[in-house]
Short mmCIF file of C-alpha atoms in Angstrom, two decimals:
data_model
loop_
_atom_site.label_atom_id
_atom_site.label_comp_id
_atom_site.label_asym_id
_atom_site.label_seq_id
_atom_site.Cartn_x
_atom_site.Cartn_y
_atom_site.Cartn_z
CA UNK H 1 18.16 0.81 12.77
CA UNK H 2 15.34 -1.72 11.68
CA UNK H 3 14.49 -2.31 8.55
CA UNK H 4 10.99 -3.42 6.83
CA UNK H 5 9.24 -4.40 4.06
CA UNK H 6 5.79 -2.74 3.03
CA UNK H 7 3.57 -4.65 0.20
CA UNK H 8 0.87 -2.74 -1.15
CA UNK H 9 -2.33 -5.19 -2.33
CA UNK H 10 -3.75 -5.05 -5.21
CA UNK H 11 -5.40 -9.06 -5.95
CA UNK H 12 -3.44 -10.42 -8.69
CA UNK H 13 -1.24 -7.02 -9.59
CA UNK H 14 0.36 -8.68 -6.17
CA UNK H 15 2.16 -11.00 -8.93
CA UNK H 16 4.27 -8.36 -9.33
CA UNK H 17 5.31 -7.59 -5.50
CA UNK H 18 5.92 -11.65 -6.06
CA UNK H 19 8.63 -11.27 -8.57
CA UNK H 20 10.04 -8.61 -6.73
CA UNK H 21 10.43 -10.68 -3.64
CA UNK H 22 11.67 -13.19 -4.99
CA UNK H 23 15.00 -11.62 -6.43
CA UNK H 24 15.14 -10.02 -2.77
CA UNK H 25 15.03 -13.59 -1.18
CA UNK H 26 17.44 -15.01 -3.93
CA UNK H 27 19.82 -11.99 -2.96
CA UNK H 28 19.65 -12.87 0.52
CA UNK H 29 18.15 -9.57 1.84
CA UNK H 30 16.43 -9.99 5.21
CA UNK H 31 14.30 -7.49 6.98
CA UNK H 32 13.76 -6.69 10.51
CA UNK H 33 9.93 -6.58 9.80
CA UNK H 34 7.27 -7.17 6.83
CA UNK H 35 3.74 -5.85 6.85
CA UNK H 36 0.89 -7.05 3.72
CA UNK H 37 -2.02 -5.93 3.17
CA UNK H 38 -4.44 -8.27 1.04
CA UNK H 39 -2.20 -9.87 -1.81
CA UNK H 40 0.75 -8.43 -0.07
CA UNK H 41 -0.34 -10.69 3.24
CA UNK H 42 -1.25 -13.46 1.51
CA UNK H 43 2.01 -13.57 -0.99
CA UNK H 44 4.56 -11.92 1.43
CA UNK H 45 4.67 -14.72 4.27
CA UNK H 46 6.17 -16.45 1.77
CA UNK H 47 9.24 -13.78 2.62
CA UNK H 48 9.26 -15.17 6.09
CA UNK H 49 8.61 -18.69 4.96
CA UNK H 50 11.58 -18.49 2.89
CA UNK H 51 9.80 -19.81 -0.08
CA UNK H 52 11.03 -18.06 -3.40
CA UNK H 53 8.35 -19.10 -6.49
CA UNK H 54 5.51 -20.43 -4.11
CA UNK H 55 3.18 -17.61 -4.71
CA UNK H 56 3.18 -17.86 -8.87
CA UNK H 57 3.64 -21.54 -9.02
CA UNK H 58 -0.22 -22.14 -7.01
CA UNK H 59 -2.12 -19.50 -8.72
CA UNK H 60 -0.39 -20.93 -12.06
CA UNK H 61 -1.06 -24.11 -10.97
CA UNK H 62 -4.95 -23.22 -9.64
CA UNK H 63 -5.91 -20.37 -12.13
CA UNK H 64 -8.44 -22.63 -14.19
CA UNK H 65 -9.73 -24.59 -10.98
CA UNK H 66 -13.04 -23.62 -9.60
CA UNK H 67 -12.57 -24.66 -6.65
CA UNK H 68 -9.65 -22.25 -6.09
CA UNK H 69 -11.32 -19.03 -7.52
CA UNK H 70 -14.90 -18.90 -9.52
CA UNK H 71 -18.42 -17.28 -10.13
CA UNK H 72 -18.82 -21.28 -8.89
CA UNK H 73 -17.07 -20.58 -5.83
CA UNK H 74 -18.93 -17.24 -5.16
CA UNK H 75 -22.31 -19.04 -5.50
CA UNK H 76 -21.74 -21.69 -3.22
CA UNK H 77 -19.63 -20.52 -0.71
CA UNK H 78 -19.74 -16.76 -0.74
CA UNK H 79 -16.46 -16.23 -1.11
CA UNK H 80 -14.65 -15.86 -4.56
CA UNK H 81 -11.64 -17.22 -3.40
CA UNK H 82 -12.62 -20.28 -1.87
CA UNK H 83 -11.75 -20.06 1.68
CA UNK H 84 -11.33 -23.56 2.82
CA UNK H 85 -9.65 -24.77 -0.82
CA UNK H 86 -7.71 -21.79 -1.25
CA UNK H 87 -6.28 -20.69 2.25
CA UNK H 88 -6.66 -24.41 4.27
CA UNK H 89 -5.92 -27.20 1.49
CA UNK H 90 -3.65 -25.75 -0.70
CA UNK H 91 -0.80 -24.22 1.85
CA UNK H 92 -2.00 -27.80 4.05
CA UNK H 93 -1.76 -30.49 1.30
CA UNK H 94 -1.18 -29.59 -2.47
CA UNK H 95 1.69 -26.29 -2.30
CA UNK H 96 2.91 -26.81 1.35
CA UNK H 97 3.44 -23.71 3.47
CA UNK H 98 6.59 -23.96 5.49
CA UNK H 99 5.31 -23.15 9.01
CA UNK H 100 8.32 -24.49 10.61
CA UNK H 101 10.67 -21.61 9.01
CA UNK H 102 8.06 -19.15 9.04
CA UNK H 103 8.32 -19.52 13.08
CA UNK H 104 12.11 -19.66 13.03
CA UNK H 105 12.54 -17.02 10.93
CA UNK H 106 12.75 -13.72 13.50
CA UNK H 107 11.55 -11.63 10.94
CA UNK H 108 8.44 -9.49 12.59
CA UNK H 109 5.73 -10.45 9.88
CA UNK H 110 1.94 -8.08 10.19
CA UNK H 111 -1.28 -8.38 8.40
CA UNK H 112 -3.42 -5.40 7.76
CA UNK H 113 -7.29 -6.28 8.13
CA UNK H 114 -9.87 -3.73 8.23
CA UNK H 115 -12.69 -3.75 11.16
CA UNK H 116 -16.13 -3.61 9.56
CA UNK H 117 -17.56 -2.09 13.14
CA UNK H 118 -15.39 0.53 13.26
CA UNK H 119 -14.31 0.88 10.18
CA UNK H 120 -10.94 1.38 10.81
CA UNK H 121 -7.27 -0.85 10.56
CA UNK H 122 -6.47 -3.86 12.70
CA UNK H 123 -2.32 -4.72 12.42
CA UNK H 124 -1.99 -8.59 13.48
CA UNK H 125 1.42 -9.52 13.90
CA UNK H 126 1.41 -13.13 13.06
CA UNK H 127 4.56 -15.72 14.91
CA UNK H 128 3.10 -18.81 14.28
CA UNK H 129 2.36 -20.46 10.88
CA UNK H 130 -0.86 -23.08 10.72
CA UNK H 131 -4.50 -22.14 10.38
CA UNK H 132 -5.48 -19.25 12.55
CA UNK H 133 -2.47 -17.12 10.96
CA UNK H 134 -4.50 -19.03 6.97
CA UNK H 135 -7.53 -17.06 8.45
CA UNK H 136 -6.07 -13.55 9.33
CA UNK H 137 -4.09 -13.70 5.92
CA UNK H 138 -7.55 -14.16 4.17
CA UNK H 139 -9.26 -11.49 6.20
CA UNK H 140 -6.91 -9.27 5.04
CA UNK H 141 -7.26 -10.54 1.63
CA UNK H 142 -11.45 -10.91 1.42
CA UNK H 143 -12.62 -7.85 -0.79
CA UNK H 144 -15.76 -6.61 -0.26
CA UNK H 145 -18.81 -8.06 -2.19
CA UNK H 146 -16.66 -11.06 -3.07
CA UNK H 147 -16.31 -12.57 0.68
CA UNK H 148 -17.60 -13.27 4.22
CA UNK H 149 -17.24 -11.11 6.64
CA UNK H 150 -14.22 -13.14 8.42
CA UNK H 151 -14.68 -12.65 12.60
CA UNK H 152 -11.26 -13.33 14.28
CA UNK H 153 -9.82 -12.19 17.94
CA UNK H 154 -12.86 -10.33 18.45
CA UNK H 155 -13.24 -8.52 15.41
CA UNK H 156 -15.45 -8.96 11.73
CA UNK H 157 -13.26 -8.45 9.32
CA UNK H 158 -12.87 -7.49 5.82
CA UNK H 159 -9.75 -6.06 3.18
CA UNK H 160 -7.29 -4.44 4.93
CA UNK H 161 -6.78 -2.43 2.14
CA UNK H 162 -10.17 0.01 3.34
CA UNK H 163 -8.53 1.31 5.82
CA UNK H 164 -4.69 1.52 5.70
CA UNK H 165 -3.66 0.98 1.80
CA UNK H 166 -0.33 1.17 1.94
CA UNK H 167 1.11 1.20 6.00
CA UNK H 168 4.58 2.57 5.64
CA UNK H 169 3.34 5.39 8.30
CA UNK H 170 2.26 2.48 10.66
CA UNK H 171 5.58 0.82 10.30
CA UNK H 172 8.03 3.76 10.71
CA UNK H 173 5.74 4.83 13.80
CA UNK H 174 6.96 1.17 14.90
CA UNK H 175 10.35 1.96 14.55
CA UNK H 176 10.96 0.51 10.85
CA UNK H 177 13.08 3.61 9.89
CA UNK H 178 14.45 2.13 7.09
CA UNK H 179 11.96 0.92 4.52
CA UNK H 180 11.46 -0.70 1.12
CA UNK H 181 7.66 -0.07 -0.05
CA UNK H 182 6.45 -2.49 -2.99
CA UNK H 183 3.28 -1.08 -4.89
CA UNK H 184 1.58 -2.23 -7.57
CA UNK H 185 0.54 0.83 -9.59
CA UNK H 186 2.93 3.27 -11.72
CA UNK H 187 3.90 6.63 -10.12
CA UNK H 188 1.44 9.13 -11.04
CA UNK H 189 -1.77 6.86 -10.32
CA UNK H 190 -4.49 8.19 -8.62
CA UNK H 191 -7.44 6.44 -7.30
CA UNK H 192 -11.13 7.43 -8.37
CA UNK H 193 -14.14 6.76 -5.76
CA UNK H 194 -15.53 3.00 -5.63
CA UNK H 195 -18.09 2.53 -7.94
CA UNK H 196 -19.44 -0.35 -5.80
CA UNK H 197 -20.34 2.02 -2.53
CA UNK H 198 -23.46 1.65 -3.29
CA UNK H 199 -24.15 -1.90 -3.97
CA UNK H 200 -22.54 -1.92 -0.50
CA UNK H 201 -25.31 0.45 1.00
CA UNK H 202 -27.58 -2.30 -0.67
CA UNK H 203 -25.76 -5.31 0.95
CA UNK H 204 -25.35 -7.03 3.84
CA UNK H 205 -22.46 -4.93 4.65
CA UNK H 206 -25.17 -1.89 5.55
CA UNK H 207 -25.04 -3.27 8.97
CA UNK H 208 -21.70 -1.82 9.25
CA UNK H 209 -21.59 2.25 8.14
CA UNK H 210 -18.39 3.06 9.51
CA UNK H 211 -16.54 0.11 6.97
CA UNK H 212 -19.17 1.81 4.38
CA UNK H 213 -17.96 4.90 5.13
CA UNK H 214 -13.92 4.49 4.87
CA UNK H 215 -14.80 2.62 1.38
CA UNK H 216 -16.55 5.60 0.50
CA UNK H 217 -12.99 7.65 1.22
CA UNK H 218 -10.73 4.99 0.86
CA UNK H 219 -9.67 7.15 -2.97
CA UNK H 220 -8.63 10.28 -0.80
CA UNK H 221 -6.82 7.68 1.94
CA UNK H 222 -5.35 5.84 -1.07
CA UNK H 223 -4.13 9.25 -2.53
CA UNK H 224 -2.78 10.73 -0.19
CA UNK H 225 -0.39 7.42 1.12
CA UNK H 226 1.16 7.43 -2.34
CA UNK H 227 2.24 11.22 -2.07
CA UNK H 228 3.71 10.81 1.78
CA UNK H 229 5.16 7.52 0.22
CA UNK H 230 6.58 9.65 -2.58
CA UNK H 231 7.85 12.08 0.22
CA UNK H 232 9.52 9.44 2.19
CA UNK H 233 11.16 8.30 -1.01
CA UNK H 234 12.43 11.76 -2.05
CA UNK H 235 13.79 12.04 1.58
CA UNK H 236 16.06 9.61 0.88
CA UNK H 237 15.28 6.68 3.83
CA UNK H 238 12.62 4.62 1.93
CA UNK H 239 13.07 2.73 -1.45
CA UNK H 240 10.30 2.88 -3.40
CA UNK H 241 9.78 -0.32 -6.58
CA UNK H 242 6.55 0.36 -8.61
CA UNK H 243 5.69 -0.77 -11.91
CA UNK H 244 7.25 1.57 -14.53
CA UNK H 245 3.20 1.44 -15.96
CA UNK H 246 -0.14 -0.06 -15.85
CA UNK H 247 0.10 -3.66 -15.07
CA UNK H 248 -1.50 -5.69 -17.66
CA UNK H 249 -3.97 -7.80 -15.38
CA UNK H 250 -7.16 -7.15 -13.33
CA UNK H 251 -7.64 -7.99 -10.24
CA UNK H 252 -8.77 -11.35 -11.20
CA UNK H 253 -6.93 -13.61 -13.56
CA UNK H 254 -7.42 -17.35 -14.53
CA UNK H 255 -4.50 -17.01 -17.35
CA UNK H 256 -1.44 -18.63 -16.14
CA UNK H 257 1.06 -17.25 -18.89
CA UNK H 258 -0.71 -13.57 -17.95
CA UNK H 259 0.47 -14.08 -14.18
CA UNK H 260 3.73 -15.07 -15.45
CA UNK H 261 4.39 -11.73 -17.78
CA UNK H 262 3.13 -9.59 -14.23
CA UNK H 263 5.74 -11.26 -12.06
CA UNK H 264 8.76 -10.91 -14.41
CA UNK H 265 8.04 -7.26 -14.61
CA UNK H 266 8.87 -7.45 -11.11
CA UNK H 267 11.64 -9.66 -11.40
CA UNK H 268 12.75 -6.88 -14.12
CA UNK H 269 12.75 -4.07 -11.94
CA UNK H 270 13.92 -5.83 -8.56
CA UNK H 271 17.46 -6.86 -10.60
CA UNK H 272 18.24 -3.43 -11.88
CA UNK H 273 18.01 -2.34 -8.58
CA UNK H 274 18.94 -5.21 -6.43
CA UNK H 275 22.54 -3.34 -5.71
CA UNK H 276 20.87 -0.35 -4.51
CA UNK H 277 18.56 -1.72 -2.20
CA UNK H 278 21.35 -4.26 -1.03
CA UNK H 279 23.39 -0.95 -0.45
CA UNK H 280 21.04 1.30 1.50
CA UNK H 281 19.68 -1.28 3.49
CA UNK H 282 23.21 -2.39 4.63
CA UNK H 283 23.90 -0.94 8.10
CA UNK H 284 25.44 3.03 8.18
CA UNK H 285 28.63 3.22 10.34
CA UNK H 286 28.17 5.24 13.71
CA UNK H 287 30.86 8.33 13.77
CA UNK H 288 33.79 7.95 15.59
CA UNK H 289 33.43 8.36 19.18
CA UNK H 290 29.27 8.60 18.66
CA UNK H 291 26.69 6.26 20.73
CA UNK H 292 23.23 4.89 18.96
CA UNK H 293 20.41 7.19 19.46
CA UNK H 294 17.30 5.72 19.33
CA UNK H 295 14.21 7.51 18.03
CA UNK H 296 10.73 6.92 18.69
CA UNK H 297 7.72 8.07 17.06
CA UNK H 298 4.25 7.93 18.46
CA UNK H 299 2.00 5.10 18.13
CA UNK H 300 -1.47 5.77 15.54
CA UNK H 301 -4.22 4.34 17.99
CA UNK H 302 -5.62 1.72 15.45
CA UNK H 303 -5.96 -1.73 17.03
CA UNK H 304 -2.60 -3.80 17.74
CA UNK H 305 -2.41 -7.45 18.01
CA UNK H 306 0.09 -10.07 17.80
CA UNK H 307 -0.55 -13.93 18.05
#
């Protein structure tokens, strides 16, 4: 039975996912499979990476640089976060991403990116580490308004997060049957309509009305993949960690001791219930005298690609 690890985005409430992680690596829990979307790309390959505290100690380490994330950066480049500083120099020079172990490591590792022509998800399974796999990490990543358009394999690309939120249903339909799903908002949340829809109808991103249209309904997408999350988790075969309330951060923060508080709430509620998750993900024994049956579930027809 495979196991996986879902990350919900979320820009900086993705501190939070961090600390969780990072008690999971320190415990030694591996999974079969890990799939991000936005923050949750761009922090969890540091799960395959093996690199506990990488994610908090750049952004701490970044948050008052404008060449990292700024208005500055915006201006110039188009892109909040700075793509070349942010997702080329600093995992190739100043906080070194491990691209060695994040090849080694068999873990199946996905990014969720959003296609703005057709408006719907793209899952990238990413093998090797360098700066093609940088690239698809900030395609998933790039909100809307705040970035390029990133084109990759084919495909312009925006936040994965339009499209497919929170991909537990993509992941068990991959045979993950065992999951662990990381958000970053409290049970009970529910997600109003984007205020920015029309500023996007106003934007360069008109050219593209199917990505326009699945922002405009991302709220009732977003919705209604926290209840079949909650379902899964009442079933009994998916952990669910969430914040236990509003994180206190936006999705932008240049306040290092503010990213700190955000990722040892995580830490917080990862170690109260690092002996559960350690126990249901361990493997069940098979009845005496019983084979493995093997269960299959179709496939969703969004786009598939691996590199």
């Amino acid at each position: 039975m495979k196991t996986g690890l879902v990350l919900e985005g979320g820009a900086m409430r993705g501190l939070f996912s961090v600390g969780v992680m990072d008690v999971l690596m320190e415990a030694g829990v591996e999974f079969d499979g890990i799939v991000g979307v936005s923050a949750g790309a761009a922090f969890g390959c540091n799960y395959k990476s093996r690199q506990a505290g990488r994610a908090l100690r750049y952004n701490q380490r970044f948050a008052r640089d404008r060449r990292y994330c700024s208005l500055w950066s915006l201006l110039t480049t188009g892109d909040l976060f700075n793509a070349k500083f942010a997702y080329h120099v600093v995992p190739n020079k100043y906080d070194i991403f491990d691209n060695e172990a994040f090849e080694k490591n068999p873990t199946a590792f996905y990014v969720v990116c959003t296609d703005l022509n057709t408006g719907e998800a793209v899952y990238k399974q990413l093998n090797e580490g360098g700066d093609e796999t940088f690239d698809w990490i900030r395609a998933s990543a790039s909100m809307p308004l705040c970035s390029r358009p990133v084109e990759l394999g084919g495909h312009v690309l925006l936040d994965g997060g339009i499209a497919d939120s929170i991909p537990l249903k993509f992941f068990q339909e991959a045979g993950y049957e065992r999951n662990v799903v990381v958000l970053t908002q409290p049970e009970g949340y529910v997600k109003r309509p984007n205020k920015f829809v029309p500023a996007m109808r106003l934007s360069g991103l008109r050219k593209y009305p199917r990505f326009i249209e699945a922002a405009a309904h991302r709220h009732e997408m977003y919705n209604a993949q926290t209840e079949y999350v909650r379902e899964a988790e009442l079933q009994g075969h998916t952990i669910v960690i969430r914040p236990e309330s509003a994180l206190p951060i936006g999705h932008i923060s240049h306040d290092p001791a503010e990213m700190q508080r955000v990722y040892d709430m995580g830490r917080a509620v990862a170690e109260r219930r690092i002996k559960e998750i350690k126990n249901r993900l361990s493997p069940l024994p098979l009845p005496e005298g019983r084979g493995v049956v093997s269960i299959r579930l179709g496939v969703s027809p969004q786009i598939r690609e691996n590199i």
